[in-house]
Structures are given as C-alpha cells and as structure tokens.
C-alpha cells in the first residue's frame, strides 16, 4: 500500500526502504518537480530579461524530463502543488526562489543511496544533483547580471 498523498513529505521518506521508498520518492519528487515546472513556465512568459526567459525554458525542460522518466518507471504524482509567481519582476523572483526549491529537491535526492537499491533511481539522483548545482550557479550569475 502506498503512502497517502496528503501526508507524505521528505521527512516521512526517511523511514521507508526499497519498494516503499521508491513509490513514495517518485510520487513526492513528481509533485515537487511540477512546482518547478509551473514556476519556470510562468517565468518564461513573465520575465523581462531574455537570459532569464531562456533559463526558465531550460528549467522547465529539466523538470518535464524528470517527471517523464519517473512516470515511465511507474511513479505517480501525489498531488498537484501549484505556485503563483509575482505580478511583476519574475526575473528576480525566479532566480531567488529556484535555489531554495532546488535545496528541497537535493534533500530528497540525498536519501536515495541509503534507501533504495533501484539502479534507475540511484542514477537519476546522481545526474539530477549535478543539474541542480548548475541551475543554482546559473541563477546566481543571472542575478548579478540583473543588478
């Protein structure tokens, strides 16, 4: 039996192992990736800076790809978590919020090595860690450009 969507979060994943962890991890991650996808999509249309728009498109692609991979392995979304951006200044909002969101994803990814033997999830976590680090660095650089 998989965990109830309304109550699962990254802290609850710590007590799970193997198949139970895999199901919960994929559901939680897909839900969180939808937040990033929605945020990036809003930024693509609301940002003023062309580099920020392009970065939003890049983040959206990464999140969409991650969601598709996890769904392909049987992952189901726990809940749609939506986020509403600001009415203006998407550029700074996105570049400031994305690293905080990425930190939440990293905390979840850090559980993978000790909680599952699933080779696909282990490889996914390793690859995505590097991508999130690059996104954080790019966010920081673009914030400097804006100021």
PDB file of C-alpha atoms in Angstrom:
ATOM      1  CA  UNK A   1       0.000   0.000   0.000  1.00  0.00           C
ATOM      2  CA  UNK A   2       1.487   3.348  -0.997  1.00  0.00           C
ATOM      3  CA  UNK A   3       1.571   6.305   1.401  1.00  0.00           C
ATOM      4  CA  UNK A   4      -1.316   8.745   1.447  1.00  0.00           C
ATOM      5  CA  UNK A   5      -0.547  11.770  -0.757  1.00  0.00           C
ATOM      6  CA  UNK A   6      -1.729  14.411   1.684  1.00  0.00           C
ATOM      7  CA  UNK A   7       0.642  13.278   4.414  1.00  0.00           C
ATOM      8  CA  UNK A   8       3.836  12.294   2.639  1.00  0.00           C
ATOM      9  CA  UNK A   9       6.784  14.639   2.649  1.00  0.00           C
ATOM     10  CA  UNK A  10      10.523  14.341   2.521  1.00  0.00           C
ATOM     11  CA  UNK A  11      10.794  13.772   6.282  1.00  0.00           C
ATOM     12  CA  UNK A  12       8.401  10.792   6.122  1.00  0.00           C
ATOM     13  CA  UNK A  13      10.515   9.184   3.388  1.00  0.00           C
ATOM     14  CA  UNK A  14      13.373   8.657   5.826  1.00  0.00           C
ATOM     15  CA  UNK A  15      11.640   5.670   7.445  1.00  0.00           C
ATOM     16  CA  UNK A  16      10.932   3.889   4.146  1.00  0.00           C
ATOM     17  CA  UNK A  17      13.143   1.430   2.273  1.00  0.00           C
ATOM     18  CA  UNK A  18      13.296  -0.255  -1.116  1.00  0.00           C
ATOM     19  CA  UNK A  19       9.946  -0.557  -2.984  1.00  0.00           C
ATOM     20  CA  UNK A  20       8.002   1.530  -0.443  1.00  0.00           C
ATOM     21  CA  UNK A  21      10.677   4.232  -0.669  1.00  0.00           C
ATOM     22  CA  UNK A  22      10.730   4.029  -4.473  1.00  0.00           C
ATOM     23  CA  UNK A  23       6.961   4.630  -4.764  1.00  0.00           C
ATOM     24  CA  UNK A  24       6.966   7.439  -2.213  1.00  0.00           C
ATOM     25  CA  UNK A  25      10.118   9.045  -3.631  1.00  0.00           C
ATOM     26  CA  UNK A  26       8.759   9.084  -7.177  1.00  0.00           C
ATOM     27  CA  UNK A  27       5.380  10.482  -6.106  1.00  0.00           C
ATOM     28  CA  UNK A  28       6.890  13.165  -3.911  1.00  0.00           C
ATOM     29  CA  UNK A  29       9.518  14.089  -6.482  1.00  0.00           C
ATOM     30  CA  UNK A  30       6.992  14.333  -9.313  1.00  0.00           C
ATOM     31  CA  UNK A  31       4.840  16.634  -7.163  1.00  0.00           C
ATOM     32  CA  UNK A  32       7.817  18.853  -6.355  1.00  0.00           C
ATOM     33  CA  UNK A  33       9.057  18.832  -9.948  1.00  0.00           C
ATOM     34  CA  UNK A  34       5.603  20.081 -11.000  1.00  0.00           C
ATOM     35  CA  UNK A  35       6.191  23.108  -8.745  1.00  0.00           C
ATOM     36  CA  UNK A  36       9.456  23.849 -10.551  1.00  0.00           C
ATOM     37  CA  UNK A  37       7.855  23.269 -13.935  1.00  0.00           C
ATOM     38  CA  UNK A  38       4.999  25.657 -13.136  1.00  0.00           C
ATOM     39  CA  UNK A  39       7.377  28.265 -11.749  1.00  0.00           C
ATOM     40  CA  UNK A  40       9.607  28.031 -14.832  1.00  0.00           C
ATOM     41  CA  UNK A  41       6.638  28.194 -17.188  1.00  0.00           C
ATOM     42  CA  UNK A  42       5.358  31.365 -15.503  1.00  0.00           C
ATOM     43  CA  UNK A  43       8.828  32.870 -15.709  1.00  0.00           C
ATOM     44  CA  UNK A  44       9.125  32.104 -19.421  1.00  0.00           C
ATOM     45  CA  UNK A  45       6.132  34.364 -20.002  1.00  0.00           C
ATOM     46  CA  UNK A  46       6.605  36.931 -17.245  1.00  0.00           C
ATOM     47  CA  UNK A  47      10.365  37.590 -17.202  1.00  0.00           C
ATOM     48  CA  UNK A  48      11.722  40.691 -18.877  1.00  0.00           C
ATOM     49  CA  UNK A  49      15.325  39.551 -19.341  1.00  0.00           C
ATOM     50  CA  UNK A  50      15.843  37.231 -22.318  1.00  0.00           C
ATOM     51  CA  UNK A  51      18.507  35.227 -20.456  1.00  0.00           C
ATOM     52  CA  UNK A  52      16.101  34.627 -17.572  1.00  0.00           C
ATOM     53  CA  UNK A  53      13.394  33.542 -20.036  1.00  0.00           C
ATOM     54  CA  UNK A  54      15.826  31.098 -21.663  1.00  0.00           C
ATOM     55  CA  UNK A  55      16.877  29.797 -18.252  1.00  0.00           C
ATOM     56  CA  UNK A  56      13.207  29.298 -17.335  1.00  0.00           C
ATOM     57  CA  UNK A  57      12.759  27.260 -20.530  1.00  0.00           C
ATOM     58  CA  UNK A  58      15.828  25.169 -19.599  1.00  0.00           C
ATOM     59  CA  UNK A  59      14.497  24.502 -16.075  1.00  0.00           C
ATOM     60  CA  UNK A  60      11.074  23.587 -17.454  1.00  0.00           C
ATOM     61  CA  UNK A  61      12.678  21.074 -19.824  1.00  0.00           C
ATOM     62  CA  UNK A  62      14.718  19.508 -16.997  1.00  0.00           C
ATOM     63  CA  UNK A  63      11.676  19.169 -14.748  1.00  0.00           C
ATOM     64  CA  UNK A  64       9.467  17.806 -17.544  1.00  0.00           C
ATOM     65  CA  UNK A  65      12.122  15.242 -18.468  1.00  0.00           C
ATOM     66  CA  UNK A  66      12.490  14.167 -14.826  1.00  0.00           C
ATOM     67  CA  UNK A  67       8.737  13.764 -14.448  1.00  0.00           C
ATOM     68  CA  UNK A  68       8.517  11.701 -17.635  1.00  0.00           C
ATOM     69  CA  UNK A  69      11.362   9.401 -16.543  1.00  0.00           C
ATOM     70  CA  UNK A  70       9.827   8.762 -13.136  1.00  0.00           C
ATOM     71  CA  UNK A  71       6.378   8.179 -14.609  1.00  0.00           C
ATOM     72  CA  UNK A  72       7.962   5.740 -17.060  1.00  0.00           C
ATOM     73  CA  UNK A  73       9.248   3.767 -14.062  1.00  0.00           C
ATOM     74  CA  UNK A  74       5.757   3.663 -12.533  1.00  0.00           C
ATOM     75  CA  UNK A  75       5.818   6.840 -10.456  1.00  0.00           C
ATOM     76  CA  UNK A  76       2.568   8.611  -9.782  1.00  0.00           C
ATOM     77  CA  UNK A  77       2.098  12.181  -8.681  1.00  0.00           C
ATOM     78  CA  UNK A  78       0.834  12.573  -5.121  1.00  0.00           C
ATOM     79  CA  UNK A  79      -0.790  15.953  -5.587  1.00  0.00           C
ATOM     80  CA  UNK A  80      -0.529  18.918  -7.859  1.00  0.00           C
ATOM     81  CA  UNK A  81       1.230  21.622  -5.938  1.00  0.00           C
ATOM     82  CA  UNK A  82       0.868  24.941  -7.678  1.00  0.00           C
ATOM     83  CA  UNK A  83       2.779  28.117  -7.134  1.00  0.00           C
ATOM     84  CA  UNK A  84       1.768  31.576  -8.198  1.00  0.00           C
ATOM     85  CA  UNK A  85       4.506  33.967  -9.159  1.00  0.00           C
ATOM     86  CA  UNK A  86       4.541  37.693  -8.577  1.00  0.00           C
ATOM     87  CA  UNK A  87       2.530  40.090 -10.689  1.00  0.00           C
ATOM     88  CA  UNK A  88       5.805  41.688 -11.833  1.00  0.00           C
ATOM     89  CA  UNK A  89       9.560  41.146 -11.627  1.00  0.00           C
ATOM     90  CA  UNK A  90       9.523  37.452 -12.464  1.00  0.00           C
ATOM     91  CA  UNK A  91      13.215  37.650 -13.195  1.00  0.00           C
ATOM     92  CA  UNK A  92      14.409  38.281  -9.645  1.00  0.00           C
ATOM     93  CA  UNK A  93      11.638  36.150  -8.102  1.00  0.00           C
ATOM     94  CA  UNK A  94      12.538  33.098 -10.189  1.00  0.00           C
ATOM     95  CA  UNK A  95      16.294  33.456  -9.728  1.00  0.00           C
ATOM     96  CA  UNK A  96      15.902  33.850  -5.968  1.00  0.00           C
ATOM     97  CA  UNK A  97      13.268  31.160  -5.421  1.00  0.00           C
ATOM     98  CA  UNK A  98      14.719  28.436  -7.660  1.00  0.00           C
ATOM     99  CA  UNK A  99      17.807  27.700  -5.490  1.00  0.00           C
ATOM    100  CA  UNK A 100      15.545  27.343  -2.419  1.00  0.00           C
ATOM    101  CA  UNK A 101      13.333  24.933  -4.315  1.00  0.00           C
ATOM    102  CA  UNK A 102      16.401  23.046  -5.563  1.00  0.00           C
ATOM    103  CA  UNK A 103      17.595  22.625  -1.972  1.00  0.00           C
ATOM    104  CA  UNK A 104      14.340  20.837  -1.142  1.00  0.00           C
ATOM    105  CA  UNK A 105      14.896  18.535  -4.105  1.00  0.00           C
ATOM    106  CA  UNK A 106      18.507  17.866  -3.034  1.00  0.00           C
ATOM    107  CA  UNK A 107      17.366  16.862   0.446  1.00  0.00           C
ATOM    108  CA  UNK A 108      15.121  14.261  -1.140  1.00  0.00           C
ATOM    109  CA  UNK A 109      17.805  13.091  -3.572  1.00  0.00           C
ATOM    110  CA  UNK A 110      20.232  12.648  -0.652  1.00  0.00           C
ATOM    111  CA  UNK A 111      18.001   9.876   0.724  1.00  0.00           C
ATOM    112  CA  UNK A 112      18.262   7.730  -2.406  1.00  0.00           C
ATOM    113  CA  UNK A 113      21.643   5.983  -1.808  1.00  0.00           C
ATOM    114  CA  UNK A 114      20.698   4.719   1.647  1.00  0.00           C
ATOM    115  CA  UNK A 115      17.038   3.951   0.986  1.00  0.00           C
ATOM    116  CA  UNK A 116      16.855   2.056  -2.293  1.00  0.00           C
ATOM    117  CA  UNK A 117      18.737  -0.441  -4.397  1.00  0.00           C
ATOM    118  CA  UNK A 118      16.896   0.702  -7.521  1.00  0.00           C
ATOM    119  CA  UNK A 119      19.653   1.426 -10.061  1.00  0.00           C
ATOM    120  CA  UNK A 120      17.459   3.758 -12.100  1.00  0.00           C
ATOM    121  CA  UNK A 121      16.668   5.952  -9.095  1.00  0.00           C
ATOM    122  CA  UNK A 122      20.308   5.962  -7.991  1.00  0.00           C
ATOM    123  CA  UNK A 123      21.484   7.119 -11.426  1.00  0.00           C
ATOM    124  CA  UNK A 124      18.624   9.639 -11.627  1.00  0.00           C
ATOM    125  CA  UNK A 125      19.615  11.140  -8.253  1.00  0.00           C
ATOM    126  CA  UNK A 126      23.288  11.410  -9.188  1.00  0.00           C
ATOM    127  CA  UNK A 127      22.571  13.084 -12.511  1.00  0.00           C
ATOM    128  CA  UNK A 128      19.975  15.466 -11.124  1.00  0.00           C
ATOM    129  CA  UNK A 129      22.273  16.564  -8.290  1.00  0.00           C
ATOM    130  CA  UNK A 130      24.706  17.892 -10.892  1.00  0.00           C
ATOM    131  CA  UNK A 131      21.922  19.590 -12.839  1.00  0.00           C
ATOM    132  CA  UNK A 132      20.604  21.343  -9.726  1.00  0.00           C
ATOM    133  CA  UNK A 133      24.094  22.607  -8.891  1.00  0.00           C
ATOM    134  CA  UNK A 134      24.415  24.049 -12.407  1.00  0.00           C
ATOM    135  CA  UNK A 135      20.990  25.681 -12.099  1.00  0.00           C
ATOM    136  CA  UNK A 136      21.955  27.284  -8.784  1.00  0.00           C
ATOM    137  CA  UNK A 137      25.184  28.644 -10.284  1.00  0.00           C
ATOM    138  CA  UNK A 138      23.327  29.978 -13.312  1.00  0.00           C
ATOM    139  CA  UNK A 139      20.711  31.603 -11.058  1.00  0.00           C
ATOM    140  CA  UNK A 140      23.449  33.348  -9.123  1.00  0.00           C
ATOM    141  CA  UNK A 141      25.171  34.585 -12.289  1.00  0.00           C
ATOM    142  CA  UNK A 142      21.934  35.875 -13.802  1.00  0.00           C
ATOM    143  CA  UNK A 143      21.059  37.696 -10.572  1.00  0.00           C
ATOM    144  CA  UNK A 144      24.394  39.502 -10.839  1.00  0.00           C
ATOM    145  CA  UNK A 145      23.586  40.473 -14.434  1.00  0.00           C
ATOM    146  CA  UNK A 146      20.244  41.917 -13.359  1.00  0.00           C
ATOM    147  CA  UNK A 147      21.728  44.114 -10.656  1.00  0.00           C
TER     148      UNK A 147
END
